[in-house]
Every structure is written in structure tokens, then in C-alpha cells.
Amino acid sequence: MSLPIKDILDHLHINDINHAFSTGTQWGSSDNAVTKDIVSPTDGKKIAAVKFATADEYNTVVETAKKAFKTWRQIPAPKRGEIVRQIGDSLRENKKQLGTLVSYEMGKSLQEGYGEVQEMIDICDFAVGLSRQLYGLTMHSERPEHRMYEQYHPLGIVGVISAFNFPVAVWSWNAMLAWVCGDVCIWKPSEKTPLTAIACQHIAQEVFKRNNIDEGVSCLVIGDRNIGELMSNDTRVPLVSATGSTRMGKAVSAAVGARLGKSLLELGGNNAIIITENADLDMSLIGAVFGAVGTAGQRCTSTRRLIIHESVYEAFKQKLISAYGQIKIGDPLNENNHMGPLIDQDAVSLYLDSIEKCKAEGGKFVVEGGKLEGEAYSSGCYVKPCIAEVENHYKIVQHETFAPILYLIKYADLDEAIELQNGVPQGLSSAIMTNNLREAERFLSYAGSDCGIANVNIGTSGAEIGGAFGGEKETGGGRESGSDAWKVYMRRQTNTINYSKTLPLAQGIKFDL
Ligand code: NAD
């Protein structure tokens, strides 16, 4: 780490008087606001305190955003793209500081913290190009001298509820696209990682101010699920984009659905890599270990299950055991370490509980887990990555434990492996490691993976912003980021224009007066 944390906090305007909400130029909080200390899982030290917004403050933010939408939507999309371009530049300038704070507040490695900010920069670039597209279709009318086309208009307020594990990137995937589409955004970050959100709000706010853009286009509300629930039930918020656990997604989907609003859900995964008898085992090892141990197993795309062909099972298991022996665990700001802490001590308890449940169901640990003790691990959030041999149907294997526990499952035939890979409630990311074309194509076919992401000779973890990101089944069905994911932030309108001198009806219907 090159800069002391204190300098980084000053640079990013993080201090103990941070307010509970921001409408862009205004920050505020009430005197009796709930205050929460934000503690780093890396060293257990308090970084800063935040205040939670009240329902009244939430309401103020929504009213400001509603007003801002009326002017923001009038600005031509490429001009909105220009603002997003400047935000991308500002993120480039602040990459080191913001990336370090992501690492310190959330506990992911410094490289991953920088990577997360890079993802934000990438989506800004993507959104700038998109701002000159946003195209609809034209189609031929069955009536003479008529023209038909469809166009996209902005929706209004987009509510963004985000999870702790990608504390800033998920907001940018939503906000940058929503902004070029002409929407305004209200962000409710995870209550576990609000400081990086405050930093992002300052960065965006400075750009909006510099361009004399009304307040209310970029809003932030700090709070827990109460704010998320207000947003989900709020008819003034036409789209709620929610990233987090399947439990949360079901609640958001029910509330938004009850008012016939739109929701974009990015929920839990239970991702597997199939390692076939034709796999390059060295390549597979890198994909598997990074997928299981990266971000301490706290990615929605983390590799949780390895489905390995019986002919290479023992050899690959030995390679894994030997690789796990070399993993360095410790301060994520130290670039020599491979794995940092879990987000908090509750997450450690859930991890320990899952190990016990796995053993109770018959799981055999070939690399033992456990909590790490000692001065270097004084935050109480560090654990050992572990590996267990299991059956796919175990209750604990069907469940997403957000921690570095890797399950090994043996298979004999590819269709059986695909069935095992699909045989969980979640459907986010999946991969096959093989040099056999038939195996690869089978995995990608209609009879193959049922996930939103299916890779060949790449692990399950991580994705490029150019593709649409998201998953099926209990992952929620949403798509964010690249490709045509922007369409969810807009409403579609079909237009028919008659430039003839008569009024012919469709389907040849006659209505003579
Ligand atoms: P979480 O569900 O506990 O919280 C996520 C967010 O939802 C927080 O901001 C929280 O305050 C809010 N929330 C919680 N209950 C709510 C409710 N009833 N109504 C409205 N808002 C509510 O998740 P987490 O522990 O922060 O994150 C981990 C989870 O997120 C994992 O399951 C992971 O797989 C998932 N995740 C998915 C993706 C994806 O793109 N599919 C990306 C990142 C994380």
C-alpha cells in the first residue's frame, strides 16, 4: 500500500460527519439519526461512522430525484454520455485511492480493489458509446404510406440496492447505463460498505456540479433493509435494481411485483466447474483455486463446486491439496497475500456452521477449515479455505455459503456431470474445462448448462462488462452491464405514422361512415 489510509479518507472526503443522504449538491441527516461505526475486517479498526437516513429523508431524496428527471431527460443522450465520460476520467484519477478503500472497507485484495474500480471505468466507456446508440427498430407497415418504428424513452427514477461484496462496481453498472438512458438514480449501498459509496457520490457529484447539472440526478441514501423496503414499495420508483441474497431478492420482487413495477434481480450463485477427462489440469487448477479462494469466496460467481471426471479425480484432488497448502492469508492490502478476511464475524459464524452441517451430512474434508487466530488475524474475520468431498444433493451443497468452502463431486459421464451442475436452485455462472470440442459444445447447447453464464476453459469467477451479466432460477433472471442490458432502464414505445390521405384500418377492417 503506497498511501496511508488517513490520507485516502481525506482525499475521498470520508469523515465522521458524513451525512445520511445526498441529493447531489446537498448532504444531510437528522440530529437523532442512527449512527453506525464502520469497522475494517482487515484489522478490526473503526474507519469512520455513518448515519442512517430516516423515512422522511428518503422521501426528500425521492422528491428531489423526481424533479431532476424532468430536466435530465431533456438533455440529449450523447451529452449525458459526455458527463459519464467525465465521471470515468475522474474514476481514473481516483483509482488508487478508491481501490484501496474498497480493499480496506470490504476486505478484498488490493489488486481486486483496483480491478473493481477498473470495472467502473470500463462501464463508463461502454456507456459513452451507448449514448450515441440506444436504437429502436423500424418495421414495414401492412398499410400503404404508413411508417412504423419503436423507440425507447427513459423510465424515471432507478433505485439501486447493492451488496457488500462489490461495493462500488454494481452501482456503476446500473448508474452509468441509467444516466445515459435519461434516468436518475437513487443508490442504497450495503450498510456494511457505505464509505466507498460516499466516496463515489462525491466523485460523481463533483462532475455534475462542474457541468451545472441539477441536483437529484445522482442520489445516495445510507441505511439498512428498511430503506430497501421503502424503495421496493415506492410507486415513484419504476425500476428497482437489487443485488444481494436470494432471500432479499424474493422480498424485493414480491414488493415491486405487487405494485406492477419493474425489478432487475442479481442474486446468489452456486457455481460449478466441470473438469473432464480431456481437461488441461494445470489450467483447471488456476481457474478452480482463483474461483474458490479469490475475494475469500465472497463473489456471486465464486466457484463452490468442482464436478470432476472419475479418471482424473484423484490426481486433481492432490493438485488442489498441494495448491491450498501454498495460499497466503492475511492483510489484503499486502500484495503478497492471496486471500483476505470475510466481511465480518457473522460471516465467520456462518462459514463455521456450514462446515459442521457438511460434516453432519457425510462430507469428508480433505483440506480442513477453521478460524485463524493470532495478532495478524485480530479482526476475527480470517478463515482457512477448505475442501470437502460431498454428494451434490446434500442440503448444505445446495445452499450458497458466502465463504471459501469448495465441494468436490465425482462423475462418470458428461450428461451426468451437466445434470449435477444444473442440479441446484441457483443459475448464475458455470464452466467446463476440456480440450474436446464435442464436450464443450454439448455443455453450451440447449442440453447443457442452465446458467446465465457458461464458459469454456475459463473459471466461473469474474466477467467482462461487454457481455450481459446475470443468471437464471434463484439468481433472479436479471441482466446488467453490456450487450442490450440497457433496455431494462427504458420503456419501449411503438409508433405508427400515417402520411397518406386516407385512414386505412389494420387487418383490412372496414369502418365506413
Ligand atoms: P444481502 O441480501 O444481505 O444485502 C444486499 C442488499 O439488500 C443490502 O443493501 C441490504 O440492505 C438490502 N436488503 C436486505 N434485505 C432487504 C429487503 N428485504 N428489502 C430491500 N432491501 C434489502 O446480501 P449481501 O450479504 O450484502 O451480499 C451477498 C449476496 O449478494 C450473495 O448472495 C451474492 O451471491 C449476492 N450477489 C449477487 C450478485 C449478482 O450479480 N448476481 C453480485 C453480488 C452479490
Coordinates of C-alpha atoms and ligand atoms in Angstrom, one line a residue:
M1 CA 0.0 0.0 0.0
S2 CA 1.6 3.3 -1.0
L3 CA -0.7 5.8 0.8
P4 CA -1.7 5.9 4.4
I5 CA -5.5 5.2 5.0
K6 CA -5.9 8.6 6.6
D7 CA -4.7 10.4 3.5
I8 CA -7.0 8.3 1.4
L9 CA -10.0 9.1 3.6
D10 CA -9.2 12.8 3.4
H11 CA -8.8 12.6 -0.3
L12 CA -12.2 10.9 -0.8
H13 CA -14.0 13.2 1.7
I14 CA -14.7 10.4 4.2
N15 CA -15.0 11.7 7.7
D16 CA -17.1 11.3 10.8
I17 CA -19.6 13.9 9.9
N18 CA -20.7 12.1 6.8
H19 CA -24.4 12.6 6.3
A20 CA -27.2 10.0 5.9
F21 CA -28.2 11.1 2.4
S22 CA -27.1 13.2 -0.6
T23 CA -29.3 14.6 -3.4
G24 CA -26.3 15.6 -5.4
T25 CA -25.3 19.0 -4.1
Q26 CA -27.0 18.7 -0.7
W27 CA -25.9 16.3 2.1
G28 CA -28.0 15.9 5.2
S29 CA -29.0 14.0 8.2
S30 CA -31.3 14.4 11.2
D31 CA -30.0 15.0 14.7
N32 CA -31.5 11.8 16.0
A33 CA -30.2 9.6 13.2
V34 CA -28.9 6.1 14.0
T35 CA -25.1 6.2 13.8
K36 CA -23.1 3.1 12.8
D37 CA -19.3 2.7 13.1
I38 CA -17.8 1.1 10.0
V39 CA -15.0 -1.2 11.0
S40 CA -12.5 -2.7 8.6
P41 CA -12.5 -6.5 8.5
T42 CA -8.8 -6.4 7.7
D43 CA -7.6 -5.0 11.1
G44 CA -10.8 -4.5 13.2
K45 CA -10.2 -0.8 13.4
K46 CA -13.0 1.8 13.0
I47 CA -12.7 3.6 9.7
A48 CA -15.5 6.2 10.2
A49 CA -19.1 6.4 11.4
V50 CA -22.1 6.9 9.2
K51 CA -25.7 8.0 9.8
F52 CA -28.8 6.1 8.6
A53 CA -31.4 8.1 6.7
T54 CA -35.0 8.3 8.1
A55 CA -38.1 7.6 6.1
D56 CA -38.7 11.4 5.8
E57 CA -35.2 11.9 4.4
Y58 CA -35.7 9.1 1.9
N59 CA -38.8 10.9 0.9
T60 CA -36.9 14.2 0.4
V61 CA -34.4 12.4 -1.8
V62 CA -37.2 10.8 -4.0
E63 CA -38.9 14.1 -4.5
T64 CA -35.6 15.8 -5.5
A65 CA -34.9 13.0 -7.9
K66 CA -38.3 13.2 -9.4
K67 CA -37.9 16.9 -10.1
A68 CA -34.4 16.3 -11.6
F69 CA -35.7 13.7 -14.0
K70 CA -37.8 16.3 -15.8
T71 CA -34.7 18.3 -16.8
W72 CA -32.2 15.4 -17.1
R73 CA -34.3 13.6 -19.7
Q74 CA -34.3 16.7 -21.9
I75 CA -30.5 16.7 -22.3
P76 CA -29.6 14.8 -25.4
A77 CA -28.3 11.3 -24.7
P78 CA -24.8 12.0 -26.2
K79 CA -24.5 15.0 -23.9
R80 CA -25.5 12.8 -21.0
G81 CA -22.8 10.4 -22.2
E82 CA -20.2 13.3 -22.0
I83 CA -21.0 13.6 -18.3
V84 CA -20.5 9.9 -17.9
R85 CA -17.2 10.2 -19.8
Q86 CA -16.0 12.8 -17.3
I87 CA -17.0 10.6 -14.4
G88 CA -14.9 7.8 -16.0
D89 CA -11.9 10.2 -16.1
S90 CA -12.5 11.2 -12.5
L91 CA -12.5 7.5 -11.5
R92 CA -9.2 7.0 -13.4
E93 CA -7.7 9.9 -11.4
N94 CA -9.0 8.4 -8.1
K95 CA -8.4 4.7 -8.9
K96 CA -5.6 4.2 -6.5
Q97 CA -7.4 5.8 -3.5
L98 CA -10.9 4.4 -4.2
G99 CA -9.5 0.9 -5.0
T100 CA -7.5 1.0 -1.7
L101 CA -10.6 2.0 0.2
V102 CA -12.7 -0.8 -1.4
S103 CA -10.0 -3.2 -0.3
Y104 CA -9.8 -1.8 3.3
E105 CA -13.6 -1.5 3.8
M106 CA -14.6 -4.8 2.2
G107 CA -11.5 -6.9 2.7
K108 CA -10.8 -8.0 -0.9
S109 CA -7.2 -7.9 -2.1
L110 CA -5.8 -4.6 -3.3
Q111 CA -5.5 -6.0 -6.8
E112 CA -9.2 -6.8 -6.7
G113 CA -10.0 -3.4 -5.2
Y114 CA -8.2 -1.7 -8.2
G115 CA -9.9 -4.2 -10.5
E116 CA -13.3 -3.2 -9.2
V117 CA -12.6 0.5 -9.9
Q118 CA -11.3 -0.5 -13.4
E119 CA -14.7 -2.2 -14.0
M120 CA -16.3 1.1 -13.2
I121 CA -14.1 2.9 -15.7
D122 CA -14.9 0.2 -18.3
I123 CA -18.6 0.6 -17.9
C124 CA -18.3 4.4 -18.2
D125 CA -16.5 3.9 -21.6
F126 CA -19.2 1.4 -22.6
A127 CA -22.0 3.8 -21.6
V128 CA -20.4 6.7 -23.5
G129 CA -20.6 4.7 -26.7
L130 CA -24.1 3.5 -25.9
S131 CA -25.2 7.1 -25.5
R132 CA -25.0 7.5 -29.3
Q133 CA -26.9 4.4 -29.9
L134 CA -30.0 3.4 -27.8
Y135 CA -31.6 2.4 -31.0
G136 CA -35.0 1.0 -31.7
L137 CA -36.2 -0.8 -34.8
T138 CA -38.2 0.1 -37.9
M139 CA -40.6 -2.3 -39.4
H140 CA -42.8 -2.3 -42.6
S141 CA -46.4 -1.5 -42.1
E142 CA -49.1 -3.5 -43.8
R143 CA -50.9 -0.3 -44.7
P144 CA -49.7 1.9 -47.6
E145 CA -47.9 5.2 -46.8
H146 CA -47.5 4.3 -43.2
R147 CA -44.3 4.1 -41.2
M148 CA -43.8 2.0 -38.1
Y149 CA -41.0 2.1 -35.6
E150 CA -40.2 1.6 -32.0
Q151 CA -38.2 3.9 -29.8
Y152 CA -37.0 3.9 -26.2
H153 CA -37.7 6.5 -23.6
P154 CA -36.3 6.9 -20.1
L155 CA -38.2 5.4 -17.1
G156 CA -37.6 7.9 -14.4
I157 CA -36.1 7.0 -11.0
V158 CA -33.9 3.9 -10.9
G159 CA -33.4 2.6 -7.4
V160 CA -30.2 0.7 -6.9
I161 CA -29.8 -1.6 -3.9
S162 CA -26.3 -3.1 -3.7
A163 CA -24.5 -5.9 -1.8
F164 CA -21.3 -5.6 0.2
N165 CA -19.1 -7.7 -2.0
F166 CA -18.9 -5.4 -5.0
P167 CA -19.5 -2.2 -3.0
V168 CA -19.0 0.2 -6.0
A169 CA -18.9 -1.7 -9.3
V170 CA -22.6 -2.8 -9.1
W171 CA -23.7 0.8 -8.6
S172 CA -21.7 1.9 -11.7
W173 CA -23.1 -0.9 -13.9
N174 CA -26.6 0.4 -13.1
A175 CA -26.0 4.2 -12.8
M176 CA -23.8 4.8 -15.9
L177 CA -26.3 3.0 -18.1
A178 CA -29.4 4.5 -16.4
W179 CA -27.9 8.0 -16.8
V180 CA -27.2 7.8 -20.5
C181 CA -30.7 6.4 -20.9
G182 CA -32.0 9.6 -19.3
D183 CA -33.0 8.2 -15.9
V184 CA -31.9 9.5 -12.5
C185 CA -30.6 7.2 -9.8
I186 CA -31.0 6.7 -6.0
W187 CA -28.4 4.4 -4.6
K188 CA -28.9 2.4 -1.3
P189 CA -25.5 0.8 -0.8
S190 CA -24.9 -2.1 1.6
E191 CA -24.9 -1.0 5.2
K192 CA -21.7 -3.0 5.6
T193 CA -19.8 -0.9 3.0
P194 CA -21.3 2.7 2.9
L195 CA -17.9 4.6 2.9
T196 CA -16.9 3.6 -0.6
A197 CA -20.4 4.7 -1.7
I198 CA -20.0 8.1 -0.1
A199 CA -16.6 8.4 -1.9
C200 CA -18.3 7.6 -5.3
Q201 CA -21.1 10.1 -4.6
H202 CA -18.5 12.8 -4.0
I203 CA -16.8 11.9 -7.3
A204 CA -20.0 11.9 -9.3
Q205 CA -21.3 15.0 -7.6
E206 CA -18.2 17.0 -8.4
V207 CA -18.7 16.2 -12.1
F208 CA -22.4 17.1 -12.1
K209 CA -21.7 20.3 -10.3
R210 CA -18.9 21.3 -12.7
N211 CA -21.4 20.8 -15.6
N212 CA -24.2 22.8 -13.9
I213 CA -26.5 19.8 -13.8
D214 CA -29.4 20.0 -11.4
E215 CA -29.1 18.2 -8.1
G216 CA -31.1 15.0 -7.9
V217 CA -29.6 13.1 -10.9
S218 CA -27.2 11.2 -8.6
C219 CA -28.6 10.5 -5.1
L220 CA -27.4 8.4 -2.2
V221 CA -29.3 7.1 0.8
I222 CA -27.5 5.4 3.6
G223 CA -29.4 2.8 5.5
D224 CA -30.3 -0.8 6.1
R225 CA -33.0 -3.0 4.6
N226 CA -35.7 -0.5 5.8
I227 CA -34.6 1.9 3.1
G228 CA -34.6 -1.0 0.6
E229 CA -38.1 -1.9 1.6
L230 CA -39.3 1.7 1.3
M231 CA -37.8 1.8 -2.2
S232 CA -39.4 -1.6 -3.2
N233 CA -42.8 -0.4 -2.2
D234 CA -42.5 3.1 -3.7
T235 CA -44.6 3.7 -6.9
R236 CA -42.4 6.7 -7.6
V237 CA -39.5 4.3 -8.4
P238 CA -40.4 2.5 -11.6
L239 CA -37.3 0.2 -11.6
V240 CA -35.6 -1.3 -8.6
S241 CA -32.3 -3.0 -9.4
A242 CA -31.4 -5.2 -6.5
T243 CA -28.2 -7.2 -6.0
G244 CA -27.8 -9.5 -3.0
S245 CA -29.0 -12.7 -1.5
T246 CA -31.9 -14.7 -2.9
R247 CA -33.8 -14.1 0.4
M248 CA -33.6 -10.3 -0.3
G249 CA -34.4 -10.7 -4.0
K250 CA -37.6 -12.7 -3.2
A251 CA -38.7 -9.9 -0.8
V252 CA -37.9 -7.1 -3.3
S253 CA -39.5 -9.0 -6.2
A254 CA -42.8 -9.5 -4.2
A255 CA -43.0 -5.9 -3.2
V256 CA -42.2 -4.4 -6.6
G257 CA -44.4 -7.0 -8.3
A258 CA -47.3 -6.2 -6.1
R259 CA -47.3 -2.7 -7.5
L260 CA -46.5 -3.9 -11.0
G261 CA -43.2 -2.1 -11.0
K262 CA -40.0 -3.5 -12.7
S263 CA -37.3 -5.2 -10.9
L264 CA -33.8 -6.3 -12.0
L265 CA -32.5 -9.0 -9.7
E266 CA -28.9 -10.1 -9.4
L267 CA -28.9 -12.7 -6.7
G268 CA -26.9 -15.7 -5.3
G269 CA -25.0 -18.2 -7.3
N270 CA -23.8 -21.8 -6.6
N271 CA -21.3 -22.1 -9.4
A272 CA -19.6 -25.2 -10.6
I273 CA -16.7 -26.1 -12.9
I274 CA -16.9 -29.4 -14.7
I275 CA -13.4 -30.9 -15.2
T276 CA -13.5 -33.5 -17.8
E277 CA -11.1 -36.3 -18.6
N278 CA -9.9 -34.1 -21.5
A279 CA -9.1 -31.0 -19.4
D280 CA -5.8 -29.3 -19.1
L281 CA -5.4 -30.0 -15.4
D282 CA -2.8 -27.2 -14.8
M283 CA -5.1 -24.6 -16.4
S284 CA -8.1 -26.1 -14.5
L285 CA -6.2 -25.7 -11.2
I286 CA -5.7 -22.0 -11.7
G287 CA -9.3 -21.5 -12.6
A288 CA -10.6 -23.6 -9.7
V289 CA -8.3 -22.1 -7.0
F290 CA -8.8 -18.5 -8.0
G291 CA -12.6 -19.1 -8.3
A292 CA -12.8 -20.6 -4.9
V293 CA -10.4 -18.5 -2.9
G294 CA -10.5 -15.1 -4.7
T295 CA -12.3 -12.5 -2.6
A296 CA -12.3 -15.2 0.1
G297 CA -15.2 -17.0 -1.7
Q298 CA -17.4 -13.9 -1.5
R299 CA -18.2 -13.4 -5.1
C300 CA -21.6 -14.2 -6.6
T301 CA -19.5 -16.0 -9.2
S302 CA -17.2 -17.8 -6.8
T303 CA -16.5 -21.5 -7.6
R304 CA -18.4 -23.5 -5.0
R305 CA -18.4 -27.0 -6.6
L306 CA -15.9 -28.9 -8.8
I307 CA -17.5 -31.8 -10.7
I308 CA -14.6 -33.9 -11.7
H309 CA -14.3 -37.0 -14.0
E310 CA -13.5 -40.1 -12.1
S311 CA -10.4 -40.8 -14.2
V312 CA -8.7 -37.6 -13.2
Y313 CA -10.4 -37.1 -9.8
E314 CA -7.6 -38.4 -7.5
A315 CA -4.8 -36.6 -9.4
F316 CA -6.7 -33.3 -9.5
K317 CA -7.6 -33.6 -5.8
Q318 CA -3.9 -34.0 -4.9
K319 CA -3.0 -30.9 -7.0
L320 CA -5.7 -28.9 -5.2
I321 CA -4.4 -30.0 -1.8
S322 CA -0.9 -29.1 -2.7
A323 CA -2.1 -25.6 -4.1
Y324 CA -4.1 -24.9 -1.0
G325 CA -1.0 -25.5 1.1
Q326 CA 0.6 -22.5 -0.6
I327 CA -2.2 -20.0 -0.2
K328 CA -1.1 -17.0 1.9
I329 CA -3.8 -15.5 4.0
G330 CA -3.6 -12.1 5.6
D331 CA -3.9 -8.3 5.2
P332 CA -5.4 -7.8 1.7
L333 CA -3.5 -4.6 1.3
N334 CA -0.3 -6.6 1.3
E335 CA 0.0 -7.7 -2.3
N336 CA 1.9 -10.9 -1.2
N337 CA -1.3 -12.3 0.3
H338 CA -3.7 -14.3 -1.9
M339 CA -6.7 -14.1 0.5
G340 CA -8.0 -11.6 2.9
P341 CA -10.8 -11.8 5.6
L342 CA -14.5 -12.4 5.4
I343 CA -16.7 -9.3 5.7
D344 CA -17.5 -9.6 9.4
Q345 CA -17.6 -12.1 12.3
D346 CA -21.2 -13.1 11.5
A347 CA -19.9 -14.3 8.1
V348 CA -17.2 -16.3 10.0
S349 CA -20.0 -17.9 12.1
L350 CA -22.0 -18.9 9.0
Y351 CA -18.8 -20.4 7.5
L352 CA -18.1 -22.5 10.6
D353 CA -21.7 -23.5 10.8
S354 CA -21.7 -24.7 7.1
I355 CA -18.6 -26.8 7.8
E356 CA -20.4 -28.5 10.7
K357 CA -23.5 -29.1 8.6
C358 CA -21.4 -30.5 5.8
K359 CA -19.7 -33.0 8.2
A360 CA -23.0 -33.9 9.7
E361 CA -24.3 -34.8 6.2
G362 CA -21.3 -37.0 5.5
G363 CA -18.9 -34.5 3.9
K364 CA -15.2 -35.6 4.2
F365 CA -12.8 -32.6 4.4
V366 CA -9.5 -33.2 2.6
V367 CA -8.4 -29.7 3.5
E368 CA -9.6 -28.6 6.9
G369 CA -11.2 -25.2 7.5
G370 CA -11.3 -23.2 10.7
K371 CA -11.0 -19.7 12.1
L372 CA -7.5 -18.2 12.1
E373 CA -6.2 -16.8 15.4
G374 CA -3.2 -14.6 16.3
E375 CA -2.2 -11.0 16.0
A376 CA -2.3 -10.9 12.2
Y377 CA -5.9 -12.0 12.4
S378 CA -7.0 -9.9 15.3
S379 CA -10.2 -8.6 13.5
G380 CA -11.6 -12.1 14.0
C381 CA -12.6 -12.3 10.3
Y382 CA -9.9 -14.5 8.8
V383 CA -10.6 -18.2 8.0
K384 CA -8.9 -21.0 6.2
P385 CA -10.1 -22.0 2.7
C386 CA -11.2 -25.6 2.8
I387 CA -12.2 -28.5 0.6
A388 CA -14.7 -31.3 1.2
E389 CA -15.7 -34.4 -0.8
V390 CA -19.5 -34.4 -0.9
E391 CA -22.7 -35.5 -2.8
N392 CA -24.4 -32.8 -4.8
H393 CA -27.8 -33.4 -3.1
Y394 CA -26.5 -32.5 0.5
K395 CA -28.6 -29.6 1.8
I396 CA -25.5 -27.6 2.5
V397 CA -24.2 -28.1 -1.0
Q398 CA -27.5 -26.8 -2.5
H399 CA -27.1 -23.7 -0.4
E400 CA -24.8 -20.7 -1.2
T401 CA -22.4 -20.3 1.7
F402 CA -20.6 -17.0 1.1
A403 CA -17.2 -18.2 2.1
P404 CA -14.2 -20.2 0.8
I405 CA -15.6 -23.7 1.1
L406 CA -15.1 -25.8 -2.1
Y407 CA -17.0 -29.1 -2.7
L408 CA -15.7 -31.9 -4.8
I409 CA -18.1 -34.2 -6.6
K410 CA -17.1 -37.2 -8.8
Y411 CA -18.8 -38.1 -12.1
A412 CA -18.6 -40.8 -14.8
D413 CA -20.4 -39.5 -17.8
L414 CA -20.8 -35.9 -19.2
D415 CA -24.6 -35.8 -19.2
E416 CA -24.5 -36.8 -15.6
A417 CA -22.0 -34.0 -14.9
I418 CA -24.2 -31.5 -16.6
E419 CA -27.2 -32.7 -14.5
L420 CA -25.2 -32.3 -11.4
Q421 CA -24.1 -28.8 -12.4
N422 CA -27.7 -27.8 -13.1
G423 CA -29.0 -29.6 -10.0
V424 CA -29.0 -26.7 -7.6
P425 CA -31.6 -23.9 -7.2
Q426 CA -29.3 -21.2 -8.4
G427 CA -28.2 -20.5 -12.0
L428 CA -25.5 -17.8 -12.3
S429 CA -22.1 -19.0 -13.6
S430 CA -20.8 -22.3 -14.9
A431 CA -17.7 -23.6 -16.7
I432 CA -16.3 -26.7 -18.4
M433 CA -12.6 -27.4 -18.7
T434 CA -12.0 -29.6 -21.7
N435 CA -10.0 -29.7 -24.9
N436 CA -12.7 -31.8 -26.6
L437 CA -14.9 -29.9 -29.0
R438 CA -17.9 -32.3 -28.5
E439 CA -17.8 -31.9 -24.7
A440 CA -17.5 -28.1 -24.9
E441 CA -20.4 -27.8 -27.4
R442 CA -22.6 -30.2 -25.5
F443 CA -22.1 -28.1 -22.4
L444 CA -23.1 -24.9 -24.3
S445 CA -26.1 -26.5 -26.1
Y446 CA -29.7 -26.4 -25.0
A447 CA -29.0 -29.7 -23.2
G448 CA -26.1 -28.1 -21.4
S449 CA -25.6 -25.6 -18.7
D450 CA -28.8 -23.8 -17.5
C451 CA -26.9 -20.8 -16.2
G452 CA -26.8 -17.2 -17.3
I453 CA -23.0 -17.5 -17.8
A454 CA -21.4 -20.6 -19.3
N455 CA -17.6 -20.6 -20.0
V456 CA -15.2 -23.0 -21.7
N457 CA -11.6 -23.2 -20.3
I458 CA -12.2 -20.2 -18.1
G459 CA -13.4 -20.5 -14.5
T460 CA -16.7 -19.3 -13.2
S461 CA -15.4 -16.2 -11.4
G462 CA -15.5 -12.7 -12.9
A463 CA -16.9 -11.4 -16.1
E464 CA -16.2 -8.7 -18.7
I465 CA -18.5 -5.7 -18.9
G466 CA -19.2 -6.2 -22.6
G467 CA -21.5 -9.1 -22.1
A468 CA -24.9 -9.1 -20.3
F469 CA -24.3 -10.3 -16.7
G470 CA -26.8 -12.3 -14.6
G471 CA -28.3 -15.6 -14.0
E472 CA -31.4 -17.8 -14.1
K473 CA -33.6 -19.6 -11.5
E474 CA -33.0 -18.3 -8.0
T475 CA -30.3 -15.9 -9.3
G476 CA -33.2 -13.8 -10.3
G477 CA -33.1 -13.6 -14.1
G478 CA -31.8 -10.1 -14.4
R479 CA -29.2 -8.9 -16.8
E480 CA -26.8 -5.9 -16.2
S481 CA -23.8 -4.3 -17.8
G482 CA -23.1 -4.9 -21.5
S483 CA -24.9 -6.2 -24.6
D484 CA -28.5 -4.9 -24.7
A485 CA -28.9 -4.8 -20.9
W486 CA -29.6 -1.1 -21.2
K487 CA -33.1 -1.8 -22.5
V488 CA -34.4 -2.6 -18.9
Y489 CA -33.7 1.0 -18.0
M490 CA -36.0 2.4 -20.7
R491 CA -39.6 2.0 -21.7
R492 CA -40.4 0.8 -25.2
Q493 CA -42.9 2.6 -27.4
T494 CA -44.3 1.5 -30.8
N495 CA -45.2 4.4 -33.2
T496 CA -47.2 4.2 -36.4
I497 CA -47.3 7.3 -38.6
N498 CA -49.8 7.7 -41.4
Y499 CA -48.7 10.0 -44.2
S500 CA -51.4 9.1 -46.7
K501 CA -54.7 10.9 -47.3
T502 CA -56.9 8.1 -46.0
L503 CA -57.3 6.2 -42.8
P504 CA -57.0 2.5 -43.6
L505 CA -57.5 0.2 -40.6
A506 CA -55.3 -2.7 -39.7
Q507 CA -56.3 -6.3 -40.6
G508 CA -58.4 -4.9 -43.5
I509 CA -61.2 -3.9 -41.2
K510 CA -63.8 -1.6 -42.9
F511 CA -65.5 1.2 -40.9
D512 CA -67.2 3.5 -43.4
L513 CA -69.1 6.5 -42.2
Ligands
NAD1 P1 -27.9 -9.1 1.3 O1 -29.1 -9.7 0.6 O2 -27.8 -9.3 2.8 O3 -28.0 -7.5 1.2 C1 -27.9 -6.9 -0.1 C2 -28.6 -5.5 -0.1 O4 -30.0 -5.7 0.1 C3 -28.2 -4.6 1.1 O5 -28.1 -3.3 0.6 C4 -29.3 -4.8 2.1 O6 -29.5 -3.7 2.9 C5 -30.5 -4.9 1.2 N1 -31.7 -5.7 1.7 C6 -31.7 -6.7 2.5 N2 -32.9 -7.2 2.8 C7 -33.8 -6.4 2.0 C8 -35.2 -6.3 1.8 N3 -36.0 -7.2 2.4 N4 -35.7 -5.4 1.0 C9 -34.9 -4.5 0.4 N5 -33.5 -4.5 0.5 C10 -33.0 -5.4 1.4 O7 -26.6 -9.5 0.6 P2 -25.1 -9.3 0.9 O8 -24.7 -10.2 2.1 O9 -24.8 -7.9 1.0 O10 -24.4 -9.8 -0.4 C11 -24.1 -11.2 -0.7 C12 -25.1 -11.8 -1.6 O11 -25.2 -11.0 -2.8 C13 -24.7 -13.2 -2.1 O12 -25.9 -14.0 -2.1 C14 -24.2 -12.9 -3.5 O13 -24.3 -14.1 -4.3 C15 -25.1 -11.8 -4.0 N6 -24.6 -11.1 -5.1 C16 -25.1 -11.3 -6.3 C17 -24.5 -10.7 -7.4 C18 -25.0 -10.9 -8.8 O14 -24.7 -10.1 -9.7 N7 -25.8 -12.0 -9.1 C19 -23.5 -9.7 -7.3 C20 -23.0 -9.5 -6.0 C21 -23.6 -10.2 -4.9

